[in-house]
Tab-separated table of C-alpha atoms in Angstrom:
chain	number	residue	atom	x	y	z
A	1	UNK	CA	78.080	143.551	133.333
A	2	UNK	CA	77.576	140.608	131.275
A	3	UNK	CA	79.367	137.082	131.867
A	4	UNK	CA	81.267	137.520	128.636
A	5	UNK	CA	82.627	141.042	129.645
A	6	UNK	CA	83.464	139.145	132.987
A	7	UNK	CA	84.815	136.366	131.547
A	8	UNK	CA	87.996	138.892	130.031
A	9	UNK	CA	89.036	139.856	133.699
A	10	UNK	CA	89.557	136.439	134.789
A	11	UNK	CA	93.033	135.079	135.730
A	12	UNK	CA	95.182	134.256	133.080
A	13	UNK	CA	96.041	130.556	135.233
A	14	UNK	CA	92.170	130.347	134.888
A	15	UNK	CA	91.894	131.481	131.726
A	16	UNK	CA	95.112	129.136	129.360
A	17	UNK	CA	93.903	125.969	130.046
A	18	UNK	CA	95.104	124.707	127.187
A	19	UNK	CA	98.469	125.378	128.707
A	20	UNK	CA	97.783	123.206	131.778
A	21	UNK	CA	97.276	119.862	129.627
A	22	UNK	CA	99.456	117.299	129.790
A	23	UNK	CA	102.989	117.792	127.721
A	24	UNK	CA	101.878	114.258	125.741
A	25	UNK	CA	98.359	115.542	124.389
A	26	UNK	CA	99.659	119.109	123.906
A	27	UNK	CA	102.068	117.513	121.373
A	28	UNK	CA	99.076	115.277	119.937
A	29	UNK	CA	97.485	118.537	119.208
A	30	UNK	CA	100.175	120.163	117.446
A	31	UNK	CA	100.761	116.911	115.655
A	32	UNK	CA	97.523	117.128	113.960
A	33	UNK	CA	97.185	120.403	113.071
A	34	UNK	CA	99.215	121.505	109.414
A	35	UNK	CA	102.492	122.407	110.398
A	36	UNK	CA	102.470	126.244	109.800
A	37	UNK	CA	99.877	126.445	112.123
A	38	UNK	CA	101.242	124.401	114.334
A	39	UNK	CA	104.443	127.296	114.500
A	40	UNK	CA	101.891	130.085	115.037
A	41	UNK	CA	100.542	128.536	118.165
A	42	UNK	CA	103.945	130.344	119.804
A	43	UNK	CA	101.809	133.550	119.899
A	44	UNK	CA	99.302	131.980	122.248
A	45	UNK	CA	101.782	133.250	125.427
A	46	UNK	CA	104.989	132.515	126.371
A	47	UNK	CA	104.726	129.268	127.644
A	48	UNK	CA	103.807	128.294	123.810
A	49	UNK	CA	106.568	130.349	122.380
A	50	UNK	CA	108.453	126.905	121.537
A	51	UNK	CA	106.159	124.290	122.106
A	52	UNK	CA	106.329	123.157	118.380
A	53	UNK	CA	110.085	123.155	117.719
A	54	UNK	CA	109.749	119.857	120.298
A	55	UNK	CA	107.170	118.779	117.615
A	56	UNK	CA	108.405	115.425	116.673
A	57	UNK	CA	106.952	115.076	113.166
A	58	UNK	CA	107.538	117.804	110.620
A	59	UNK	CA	105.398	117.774	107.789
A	60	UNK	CA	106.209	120.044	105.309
A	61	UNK	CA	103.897	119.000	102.553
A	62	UNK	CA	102.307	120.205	99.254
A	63	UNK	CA	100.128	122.113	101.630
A	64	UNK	CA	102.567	123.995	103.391
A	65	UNK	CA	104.311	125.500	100.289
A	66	UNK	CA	101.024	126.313	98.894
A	67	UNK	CA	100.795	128.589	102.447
A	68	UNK	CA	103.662	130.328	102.094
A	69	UNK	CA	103.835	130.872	98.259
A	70	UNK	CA	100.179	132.328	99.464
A	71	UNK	CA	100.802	134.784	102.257
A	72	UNK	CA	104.052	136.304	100.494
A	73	UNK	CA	106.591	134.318	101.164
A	74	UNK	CA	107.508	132.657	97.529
A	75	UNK	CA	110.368	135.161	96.705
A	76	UNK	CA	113.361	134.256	95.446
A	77	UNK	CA	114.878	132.474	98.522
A	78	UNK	CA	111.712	132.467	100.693
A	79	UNK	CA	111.013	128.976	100.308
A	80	UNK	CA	114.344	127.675	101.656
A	81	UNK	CA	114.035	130.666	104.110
A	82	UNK	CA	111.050	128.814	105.794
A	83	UNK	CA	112.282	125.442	105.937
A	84	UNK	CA	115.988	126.521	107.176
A	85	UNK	CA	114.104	128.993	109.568
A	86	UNK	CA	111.718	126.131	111.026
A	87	UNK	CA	114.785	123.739	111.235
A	88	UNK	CA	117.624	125.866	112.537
A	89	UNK	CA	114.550	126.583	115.593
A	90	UNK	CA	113.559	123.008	116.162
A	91	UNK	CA	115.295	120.590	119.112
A	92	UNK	CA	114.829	117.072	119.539
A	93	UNK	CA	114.494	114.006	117.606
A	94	UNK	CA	112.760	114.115	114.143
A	95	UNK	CA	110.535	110.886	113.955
A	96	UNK	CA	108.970	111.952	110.735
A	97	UNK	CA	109.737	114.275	108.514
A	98	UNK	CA	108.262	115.389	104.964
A	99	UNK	CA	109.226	117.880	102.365
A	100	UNK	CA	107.650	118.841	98.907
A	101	UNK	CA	109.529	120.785	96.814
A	102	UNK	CA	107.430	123.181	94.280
A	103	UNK	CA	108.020	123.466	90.972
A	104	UNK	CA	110.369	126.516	91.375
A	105	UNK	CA	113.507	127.981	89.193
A	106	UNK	CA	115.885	128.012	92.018
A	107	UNK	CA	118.125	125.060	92.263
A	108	UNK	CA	118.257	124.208	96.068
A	109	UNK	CA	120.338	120.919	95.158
A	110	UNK	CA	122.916	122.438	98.062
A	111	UNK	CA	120.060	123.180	100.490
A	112	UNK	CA	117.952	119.669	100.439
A	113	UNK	CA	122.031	118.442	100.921
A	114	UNK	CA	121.923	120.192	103.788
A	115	UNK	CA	118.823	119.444	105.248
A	116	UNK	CA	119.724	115.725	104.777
A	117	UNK	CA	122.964	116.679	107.223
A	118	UNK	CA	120.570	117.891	109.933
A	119	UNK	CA	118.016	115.415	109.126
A	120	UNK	CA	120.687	112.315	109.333
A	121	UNK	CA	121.550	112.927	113.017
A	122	UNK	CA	117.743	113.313	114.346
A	123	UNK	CA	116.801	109.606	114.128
A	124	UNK	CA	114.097	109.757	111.220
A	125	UNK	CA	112.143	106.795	111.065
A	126	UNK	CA	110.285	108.067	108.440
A	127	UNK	CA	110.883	110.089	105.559
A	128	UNK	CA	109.032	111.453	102.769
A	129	UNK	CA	110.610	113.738	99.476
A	130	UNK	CA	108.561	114.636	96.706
A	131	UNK	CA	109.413	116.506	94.047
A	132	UNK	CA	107.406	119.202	91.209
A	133	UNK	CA	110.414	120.693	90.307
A	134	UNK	CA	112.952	119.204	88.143
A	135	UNK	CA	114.686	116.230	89.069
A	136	UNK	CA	117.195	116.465	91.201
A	137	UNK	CA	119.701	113.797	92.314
A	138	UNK	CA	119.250	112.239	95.904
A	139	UNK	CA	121.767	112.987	98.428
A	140	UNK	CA	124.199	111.039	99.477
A	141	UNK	CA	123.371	111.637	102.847
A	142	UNK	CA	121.006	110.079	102.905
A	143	UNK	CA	122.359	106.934	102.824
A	144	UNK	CA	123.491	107.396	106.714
A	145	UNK	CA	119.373	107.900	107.393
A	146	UNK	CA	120.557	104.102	109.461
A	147	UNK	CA	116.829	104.622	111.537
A	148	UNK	CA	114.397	104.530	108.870
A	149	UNK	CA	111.708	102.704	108.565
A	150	UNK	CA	109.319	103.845	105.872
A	151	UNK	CA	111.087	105.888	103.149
A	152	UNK	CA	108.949	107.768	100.334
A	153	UNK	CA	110.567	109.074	97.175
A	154	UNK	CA	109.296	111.058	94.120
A	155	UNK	CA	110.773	112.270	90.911
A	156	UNK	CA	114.543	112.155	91.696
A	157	UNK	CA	117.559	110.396	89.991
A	158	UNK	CA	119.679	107.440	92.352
A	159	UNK	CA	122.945	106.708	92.158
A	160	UNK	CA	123.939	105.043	95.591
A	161	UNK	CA	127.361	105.806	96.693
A	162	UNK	CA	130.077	103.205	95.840
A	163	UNK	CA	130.095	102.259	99.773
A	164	UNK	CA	126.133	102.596	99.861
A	165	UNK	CA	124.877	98.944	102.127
A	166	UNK	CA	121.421	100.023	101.900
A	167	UNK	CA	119.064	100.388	104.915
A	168	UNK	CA	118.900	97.656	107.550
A	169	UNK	CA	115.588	98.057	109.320
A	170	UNK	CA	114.009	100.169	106.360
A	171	UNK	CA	110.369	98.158	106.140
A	172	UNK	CA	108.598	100.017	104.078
A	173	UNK	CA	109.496	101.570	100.495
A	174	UNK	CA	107.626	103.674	98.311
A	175	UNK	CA	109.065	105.072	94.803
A	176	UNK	CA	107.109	106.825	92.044
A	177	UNK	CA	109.542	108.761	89.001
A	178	UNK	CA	112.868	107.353	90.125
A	179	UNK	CA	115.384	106.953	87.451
A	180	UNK	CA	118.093	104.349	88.555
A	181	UNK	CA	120.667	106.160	86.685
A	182	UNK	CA	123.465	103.347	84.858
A	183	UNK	CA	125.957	104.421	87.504
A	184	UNK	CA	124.016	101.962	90.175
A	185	UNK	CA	124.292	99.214	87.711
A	186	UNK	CA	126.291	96.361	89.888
A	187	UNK	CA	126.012	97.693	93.313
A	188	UNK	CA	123.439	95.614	95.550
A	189	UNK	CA	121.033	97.309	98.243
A	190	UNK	CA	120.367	95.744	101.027
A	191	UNK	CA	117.052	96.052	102.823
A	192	UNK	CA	117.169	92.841	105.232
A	193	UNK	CA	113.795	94.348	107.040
A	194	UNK	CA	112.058	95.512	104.126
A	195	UNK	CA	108.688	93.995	103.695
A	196	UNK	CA	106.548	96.634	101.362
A	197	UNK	CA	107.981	97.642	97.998
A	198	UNK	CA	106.243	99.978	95.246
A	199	UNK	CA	107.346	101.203	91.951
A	200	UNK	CA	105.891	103.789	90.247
A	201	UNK	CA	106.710	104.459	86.595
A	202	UNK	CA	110.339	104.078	87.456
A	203	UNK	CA	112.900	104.016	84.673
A	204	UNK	CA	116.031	101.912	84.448
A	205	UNK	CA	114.816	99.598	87.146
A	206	UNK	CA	117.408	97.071	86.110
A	207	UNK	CA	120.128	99.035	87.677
A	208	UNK	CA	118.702	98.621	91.305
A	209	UNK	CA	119.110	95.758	92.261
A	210	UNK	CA	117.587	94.353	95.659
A	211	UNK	CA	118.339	91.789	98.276
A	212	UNK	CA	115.348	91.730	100.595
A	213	UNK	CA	114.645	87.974	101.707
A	214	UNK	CA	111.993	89.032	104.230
A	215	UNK	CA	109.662	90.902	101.357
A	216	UNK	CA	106.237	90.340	101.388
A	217	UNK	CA	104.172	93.117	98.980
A	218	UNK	CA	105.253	93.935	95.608
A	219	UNK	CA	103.607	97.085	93.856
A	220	UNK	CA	105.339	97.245	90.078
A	221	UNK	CA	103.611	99.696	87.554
A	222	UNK	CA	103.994	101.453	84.157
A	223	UNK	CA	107.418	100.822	84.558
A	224	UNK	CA	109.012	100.408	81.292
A	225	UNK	CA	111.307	96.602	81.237
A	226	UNK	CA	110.767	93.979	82.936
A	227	UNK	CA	114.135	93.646	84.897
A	228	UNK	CA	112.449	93.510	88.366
A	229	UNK	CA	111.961	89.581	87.945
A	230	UNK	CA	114.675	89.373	90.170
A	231	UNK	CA	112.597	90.617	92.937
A	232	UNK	CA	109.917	87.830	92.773
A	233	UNK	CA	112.691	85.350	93.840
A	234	UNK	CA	111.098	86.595	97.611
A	235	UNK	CA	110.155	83.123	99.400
A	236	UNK	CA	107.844	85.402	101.612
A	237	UNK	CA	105.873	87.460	99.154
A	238	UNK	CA	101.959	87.139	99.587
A	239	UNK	CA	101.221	90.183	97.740
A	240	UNK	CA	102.260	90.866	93.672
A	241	UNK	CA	100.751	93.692	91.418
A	242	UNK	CA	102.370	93.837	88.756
A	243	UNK	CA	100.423	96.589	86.212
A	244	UNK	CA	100.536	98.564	82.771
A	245	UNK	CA	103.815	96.493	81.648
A	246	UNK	CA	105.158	98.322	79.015
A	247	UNK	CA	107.568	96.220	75.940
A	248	UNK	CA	110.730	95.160	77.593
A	249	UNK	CA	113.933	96.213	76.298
A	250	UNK	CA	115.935	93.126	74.206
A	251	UNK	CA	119.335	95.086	74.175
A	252	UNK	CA	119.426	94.231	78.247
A	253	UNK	CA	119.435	90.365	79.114
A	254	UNK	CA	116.233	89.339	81.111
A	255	UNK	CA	116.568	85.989	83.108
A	256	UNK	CA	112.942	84.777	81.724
A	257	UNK	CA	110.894	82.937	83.744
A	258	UNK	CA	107.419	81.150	82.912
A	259	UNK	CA	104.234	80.974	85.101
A	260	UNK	CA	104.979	77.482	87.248
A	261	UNK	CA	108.459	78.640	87.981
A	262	UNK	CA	107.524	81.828	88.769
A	263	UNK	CA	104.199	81.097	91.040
A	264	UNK	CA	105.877	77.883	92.696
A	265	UNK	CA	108.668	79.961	93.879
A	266	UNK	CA	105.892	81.507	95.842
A	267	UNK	CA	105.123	79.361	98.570
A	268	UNK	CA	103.241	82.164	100.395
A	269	UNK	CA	101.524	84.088	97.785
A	270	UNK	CA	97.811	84.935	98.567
A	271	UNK	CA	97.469	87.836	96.413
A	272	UNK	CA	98.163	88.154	92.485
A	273	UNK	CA	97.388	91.015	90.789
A	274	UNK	CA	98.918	91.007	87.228
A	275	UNK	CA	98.936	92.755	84.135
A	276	UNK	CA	97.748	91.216	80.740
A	277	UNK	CA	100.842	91.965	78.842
A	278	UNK	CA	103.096	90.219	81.588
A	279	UNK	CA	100.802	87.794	81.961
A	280	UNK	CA	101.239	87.206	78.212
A	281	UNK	CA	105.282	86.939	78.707
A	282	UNK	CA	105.210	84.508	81.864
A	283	UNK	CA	102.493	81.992	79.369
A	284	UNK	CA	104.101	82.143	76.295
A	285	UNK	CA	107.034	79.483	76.837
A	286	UNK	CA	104.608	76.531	76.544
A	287	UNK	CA	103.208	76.837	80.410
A	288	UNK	CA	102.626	73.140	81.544
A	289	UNK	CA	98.941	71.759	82.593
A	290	UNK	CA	100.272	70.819	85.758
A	291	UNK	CA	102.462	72.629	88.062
A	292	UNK	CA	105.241	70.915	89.644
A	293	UNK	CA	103.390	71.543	92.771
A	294	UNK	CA	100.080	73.512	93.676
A	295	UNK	CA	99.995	77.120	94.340
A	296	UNK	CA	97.875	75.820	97.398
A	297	UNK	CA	98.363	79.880	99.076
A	298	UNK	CA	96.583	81.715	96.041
A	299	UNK	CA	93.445	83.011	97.600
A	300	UNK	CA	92.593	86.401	95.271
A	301	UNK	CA	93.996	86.716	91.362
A	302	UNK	CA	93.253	89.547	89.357
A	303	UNK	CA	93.929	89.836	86.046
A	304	UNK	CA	94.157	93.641	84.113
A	305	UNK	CA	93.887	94.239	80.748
A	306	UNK	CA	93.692	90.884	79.517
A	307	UNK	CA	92.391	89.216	76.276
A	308	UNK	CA	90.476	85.860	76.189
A	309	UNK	CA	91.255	85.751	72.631
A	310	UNK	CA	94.820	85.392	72.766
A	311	UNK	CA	95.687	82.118	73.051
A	312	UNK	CA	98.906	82.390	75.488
A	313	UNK	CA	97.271	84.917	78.164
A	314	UNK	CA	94.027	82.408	77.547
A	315	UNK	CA	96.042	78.988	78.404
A	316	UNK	CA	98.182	80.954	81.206
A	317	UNK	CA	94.849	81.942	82.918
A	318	UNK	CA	93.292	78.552	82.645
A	319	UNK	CA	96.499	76.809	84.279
A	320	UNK	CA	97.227	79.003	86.778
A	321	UNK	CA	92.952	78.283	88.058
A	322	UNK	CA	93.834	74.363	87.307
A	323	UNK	CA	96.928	74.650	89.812
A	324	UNK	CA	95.206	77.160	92.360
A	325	UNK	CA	92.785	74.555	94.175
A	326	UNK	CA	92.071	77.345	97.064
A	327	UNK	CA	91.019	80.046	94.968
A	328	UNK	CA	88.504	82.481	96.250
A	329	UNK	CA	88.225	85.354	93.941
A	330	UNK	CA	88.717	85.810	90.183
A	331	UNK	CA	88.770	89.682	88.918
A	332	UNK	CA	89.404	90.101	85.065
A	333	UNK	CA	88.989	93.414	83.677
A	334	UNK	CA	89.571	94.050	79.486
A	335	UNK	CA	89.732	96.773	77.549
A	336	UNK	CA	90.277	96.767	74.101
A	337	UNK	CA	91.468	99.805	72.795
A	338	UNK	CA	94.927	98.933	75.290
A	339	UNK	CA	95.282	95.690	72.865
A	340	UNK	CA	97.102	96.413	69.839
A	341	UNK	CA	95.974	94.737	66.439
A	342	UNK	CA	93.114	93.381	68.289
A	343	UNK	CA	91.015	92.465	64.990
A	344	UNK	CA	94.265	90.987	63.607
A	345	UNK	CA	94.124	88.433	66.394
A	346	UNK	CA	93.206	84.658	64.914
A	347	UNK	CA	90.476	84.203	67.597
A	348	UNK	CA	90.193	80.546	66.383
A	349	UNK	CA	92.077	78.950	68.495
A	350	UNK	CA	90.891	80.155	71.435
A	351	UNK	CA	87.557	79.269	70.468
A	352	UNK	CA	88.444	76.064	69.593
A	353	UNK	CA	90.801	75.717	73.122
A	354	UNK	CA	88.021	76.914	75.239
A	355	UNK	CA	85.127	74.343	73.715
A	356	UNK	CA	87.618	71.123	74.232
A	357	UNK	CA	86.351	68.439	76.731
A	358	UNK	CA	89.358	68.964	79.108
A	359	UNK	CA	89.846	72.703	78.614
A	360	UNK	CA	89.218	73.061	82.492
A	361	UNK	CA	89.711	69.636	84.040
A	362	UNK	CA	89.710	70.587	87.781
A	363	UNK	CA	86.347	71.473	90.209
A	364	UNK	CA	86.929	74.841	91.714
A	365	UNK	CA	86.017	74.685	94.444
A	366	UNK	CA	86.232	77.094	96.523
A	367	UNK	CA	85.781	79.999	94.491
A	368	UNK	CA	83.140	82.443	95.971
A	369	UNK	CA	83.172	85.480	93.923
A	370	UNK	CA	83.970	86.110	90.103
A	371	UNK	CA	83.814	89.525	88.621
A	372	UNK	CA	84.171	90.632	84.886
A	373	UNK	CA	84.475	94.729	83.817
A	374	UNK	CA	84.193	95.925	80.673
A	375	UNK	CA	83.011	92.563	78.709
A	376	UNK	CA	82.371	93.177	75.141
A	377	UNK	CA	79.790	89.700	75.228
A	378	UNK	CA	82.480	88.557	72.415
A	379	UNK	CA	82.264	84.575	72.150
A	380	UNK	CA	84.986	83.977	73.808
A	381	UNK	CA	84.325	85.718	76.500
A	382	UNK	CA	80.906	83.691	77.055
A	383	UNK	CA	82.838	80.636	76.733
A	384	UNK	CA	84.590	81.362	79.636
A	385	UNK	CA	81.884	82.655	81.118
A	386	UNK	CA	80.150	79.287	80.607
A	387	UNK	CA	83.328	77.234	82.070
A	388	UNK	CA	83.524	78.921	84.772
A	389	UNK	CA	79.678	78.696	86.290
A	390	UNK	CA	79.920	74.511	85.141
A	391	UNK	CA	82.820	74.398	87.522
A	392	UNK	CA	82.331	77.154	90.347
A	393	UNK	CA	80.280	74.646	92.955
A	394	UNK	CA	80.235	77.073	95.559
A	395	UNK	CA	80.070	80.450	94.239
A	396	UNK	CA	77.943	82.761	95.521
A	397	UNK	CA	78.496	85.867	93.102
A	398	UNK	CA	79.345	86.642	89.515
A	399	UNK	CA	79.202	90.051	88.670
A	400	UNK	CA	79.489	91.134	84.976
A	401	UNK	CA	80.303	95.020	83.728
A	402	UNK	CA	79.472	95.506	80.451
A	403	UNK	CA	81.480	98.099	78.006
A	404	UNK	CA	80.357	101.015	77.497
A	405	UNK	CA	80.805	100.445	73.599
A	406	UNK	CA	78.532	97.507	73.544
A	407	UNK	CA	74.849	98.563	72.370
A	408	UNK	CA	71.451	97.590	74.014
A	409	UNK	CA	70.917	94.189	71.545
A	410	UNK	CA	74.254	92.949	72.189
A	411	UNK	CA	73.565	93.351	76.016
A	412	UNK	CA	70.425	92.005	76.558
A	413	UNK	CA	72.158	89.021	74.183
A	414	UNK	CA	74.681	88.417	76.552
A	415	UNK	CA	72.426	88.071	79.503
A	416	UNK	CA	69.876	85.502	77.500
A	417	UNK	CA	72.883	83.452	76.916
A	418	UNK	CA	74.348	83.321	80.355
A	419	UNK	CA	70.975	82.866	82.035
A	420	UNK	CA	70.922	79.614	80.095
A	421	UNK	CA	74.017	78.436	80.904
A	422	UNK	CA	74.511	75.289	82.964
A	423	UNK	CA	75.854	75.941	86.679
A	424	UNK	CA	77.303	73.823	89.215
A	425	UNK	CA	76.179	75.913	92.107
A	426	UNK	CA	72.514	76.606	93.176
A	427	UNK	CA	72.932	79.864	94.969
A	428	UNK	CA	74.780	81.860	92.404
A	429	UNK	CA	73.692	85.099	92.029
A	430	UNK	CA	75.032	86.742	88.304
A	431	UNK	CA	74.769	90.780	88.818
A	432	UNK	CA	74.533	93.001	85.382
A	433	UNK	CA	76.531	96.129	85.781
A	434	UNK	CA	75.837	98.961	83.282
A	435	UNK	CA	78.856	101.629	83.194
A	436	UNK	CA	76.621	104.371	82.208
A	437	UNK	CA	74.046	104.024	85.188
């Protein structure tokens, strides 16, 4: 008899001994596993028949409806069969839970309402809804969700409840095609813990308005107005991205601000990532050289999307490195077919800005590493090129991308003409990037 024939007549105590683990790493196991198989470990034996309804994260992701819509169970109602099934059979508290809805013609508005009502009274700290269906509305239950502390939200409309405080120790808020519908215009959310914001080509983002003193990262993209000023008013911010700005909307009043009194109501900003169009907005009110104070914080800027030949986003970028005497890292990435009427632009005056004796009157000191993407090798770009090596003493790298329009003359121009520019530090290393290799 062989030792794996033998091995079938051994005890079963001997044999589960999977079952004799400890009750903490049995539910690490199941925790990493994909839910639905993390349910079919109950026909191991008995003693796993309900080892996962204990489970205290329940992801039911994009994955898991892919599973059942694959092994059958995508009729009609089978889809809110399974998750009412797995719910009605689990006991205990819910730490994290997470549901994606496929695109389906069913309207389950009722059912995610009544998940919410379970959900509400299991202590979820964390909770993730996304959406491929059509937009629903959220829940109002979800309001009472008084444990959370990450919340993620896709493709649903929000109307808060007239009594709706918001979420006090919600840290942690992630939101990607929200519409704040007009019936949360006036009513204030509170989110005293929240530290992590990001928006997500939301709509009508002037309608949610947000008291969160203790913010500190602020994600804002393609979302259309630019009502979310009110947000950088955050003394602890160090983070801000704000990207792919589209035109804001004149018919709704914006409290403007420009670049110093934005940045210098920053006092802990380390991080500013910002979008060329905004960036244009924030410069164009006559930005001053000097700063009532120094935006001493500022470690990394990037700037997206933005045209050295436009005079406002050019004088912006020139004061904000003037006021930001701690700057480490410079990213500026351009891309012309984003600009509008680019050859309508008067690139004169940039030209003319960029070759004045006190275009740049302050040493940068500290700056270590510059990087450019998708440079044309357009004058003004050298320029700035130029100004920047004749006042970068200690920087170490400068890495240039070229376009992927620009042809192999206009290329190896570019590099002959920076090579021979002047440069404050000895050990700076310029890298040549070509897209296509």
């Amino acid at each position: 008899m062989t030792d794996n024939h033998k091995r079938r007549f051994l005890p079963c105590g001997e044999e589960d001994r999977m079952s004799n683990l400890p009750e903490s790493v049995i539910s690490l196991i199941l925790e990493w596993l994909p839910f639905r198989d993390a349910v079919r470990t109950s026909t191991l034996s008995k003693d796993w028949r309900y080892k996962w309804t204990t489970m205290t994260s329940l992801v039911l992701d994009e994955q898991f409806s892919k599973k059942v819509k694959r092994y059958g169970d995508f009729s009609h109602n089978g889809f809110i069969r399974s998750v009412n099934h797995f719910m009605i059979l689990h006991s205990g508290p819910i730490s994290k839970f997470s549901l994606h809805i496929p695109e389906m013609q069913l309207d389950i508005f009722q059912e995610i309402n009544q998940w919410m009502v379970f959900l509400s009274r299991s202590g979820v700290r964390e909770l993730v809804l996304t959406n491929s269906s059509r937009r629903y509305k959220l829940p109002s239950h979800l309001s009472s969700f008084s444990e959370l502390r990450k919340l993620k939200l896709e493709n649903f409309t929000f109307t808060p409840p007239l009594k709706f405080e918001g979420f006090p120790n919600l840290e942690d808020l992630f939101l990607k095609d929200i519409d704040f519908m007009p019936g949360s215009c006036g009513i204030q959310t509170n989110l005293p813990e929240l530290r992590k914001l990001s928006l997500y080509s939301c709509t009508n983002v002037y309608n949610f308005k947000i008291n969160a003193q203790k913010l500190e990262s602020l994600v804002v993209e393609t979302c259309p107005d630019a009502m979310f000023l009110r947000l950088l008013d955050s003394p602890c911010l160090t983070t801000v991205a704000i990207r792919n700005l589209k035109s804001t909307r004149d018919s709704v009043p914006v409290q403007r601000k420009n670049l110093a009194e934005l940045l210098c109501n920053l006092p802990k900003i380390q991080c500013l990532i910002i979008d060329g169009l905004f960036f244009k907005l924030l410069s164009a009110d006559n930005v001053p050289k000097w700063f009532p104070r120094p935006v001493d914080s500022l470690k990394h800027l990037s700037l997206h999307n933005f045209q050295h030949s436009d005079l406002d986003q050019l004088q912006g970028a020139l004061s904000l490195l003037r006021n930001s005497p701690n700057l480490e890292t410079l990213f500026m990435n351009y891309t012309k077919h984003r600009v509008r009427n680019y050859d309508a632009i008067d690139v004169g005056p940039a030209w003319d800005h960029l070759e004045s004796p006190d275009c740049l009157d302050r040493t940068l000191k500290h700056l270590l590493n510059v990087e450019f993407e998708t440079i044309e090798g357009s004058r003004s770009e050298l320029l700035f090129i130029k100004l920047l090596l004749a006042h970068s003493p200690s920087l170490e790298k400068m890495t240039i991308q070229q376009s992927l329009t620009s042809d192999y003359s206009k290329k190896f121009k570019m590099m002959k003409n920076v090579m021979q520019y002047p440069r404050a530090s000895i050990k700076v290393e310029v890298v040549y990037l070509d897209p296509e290799s």
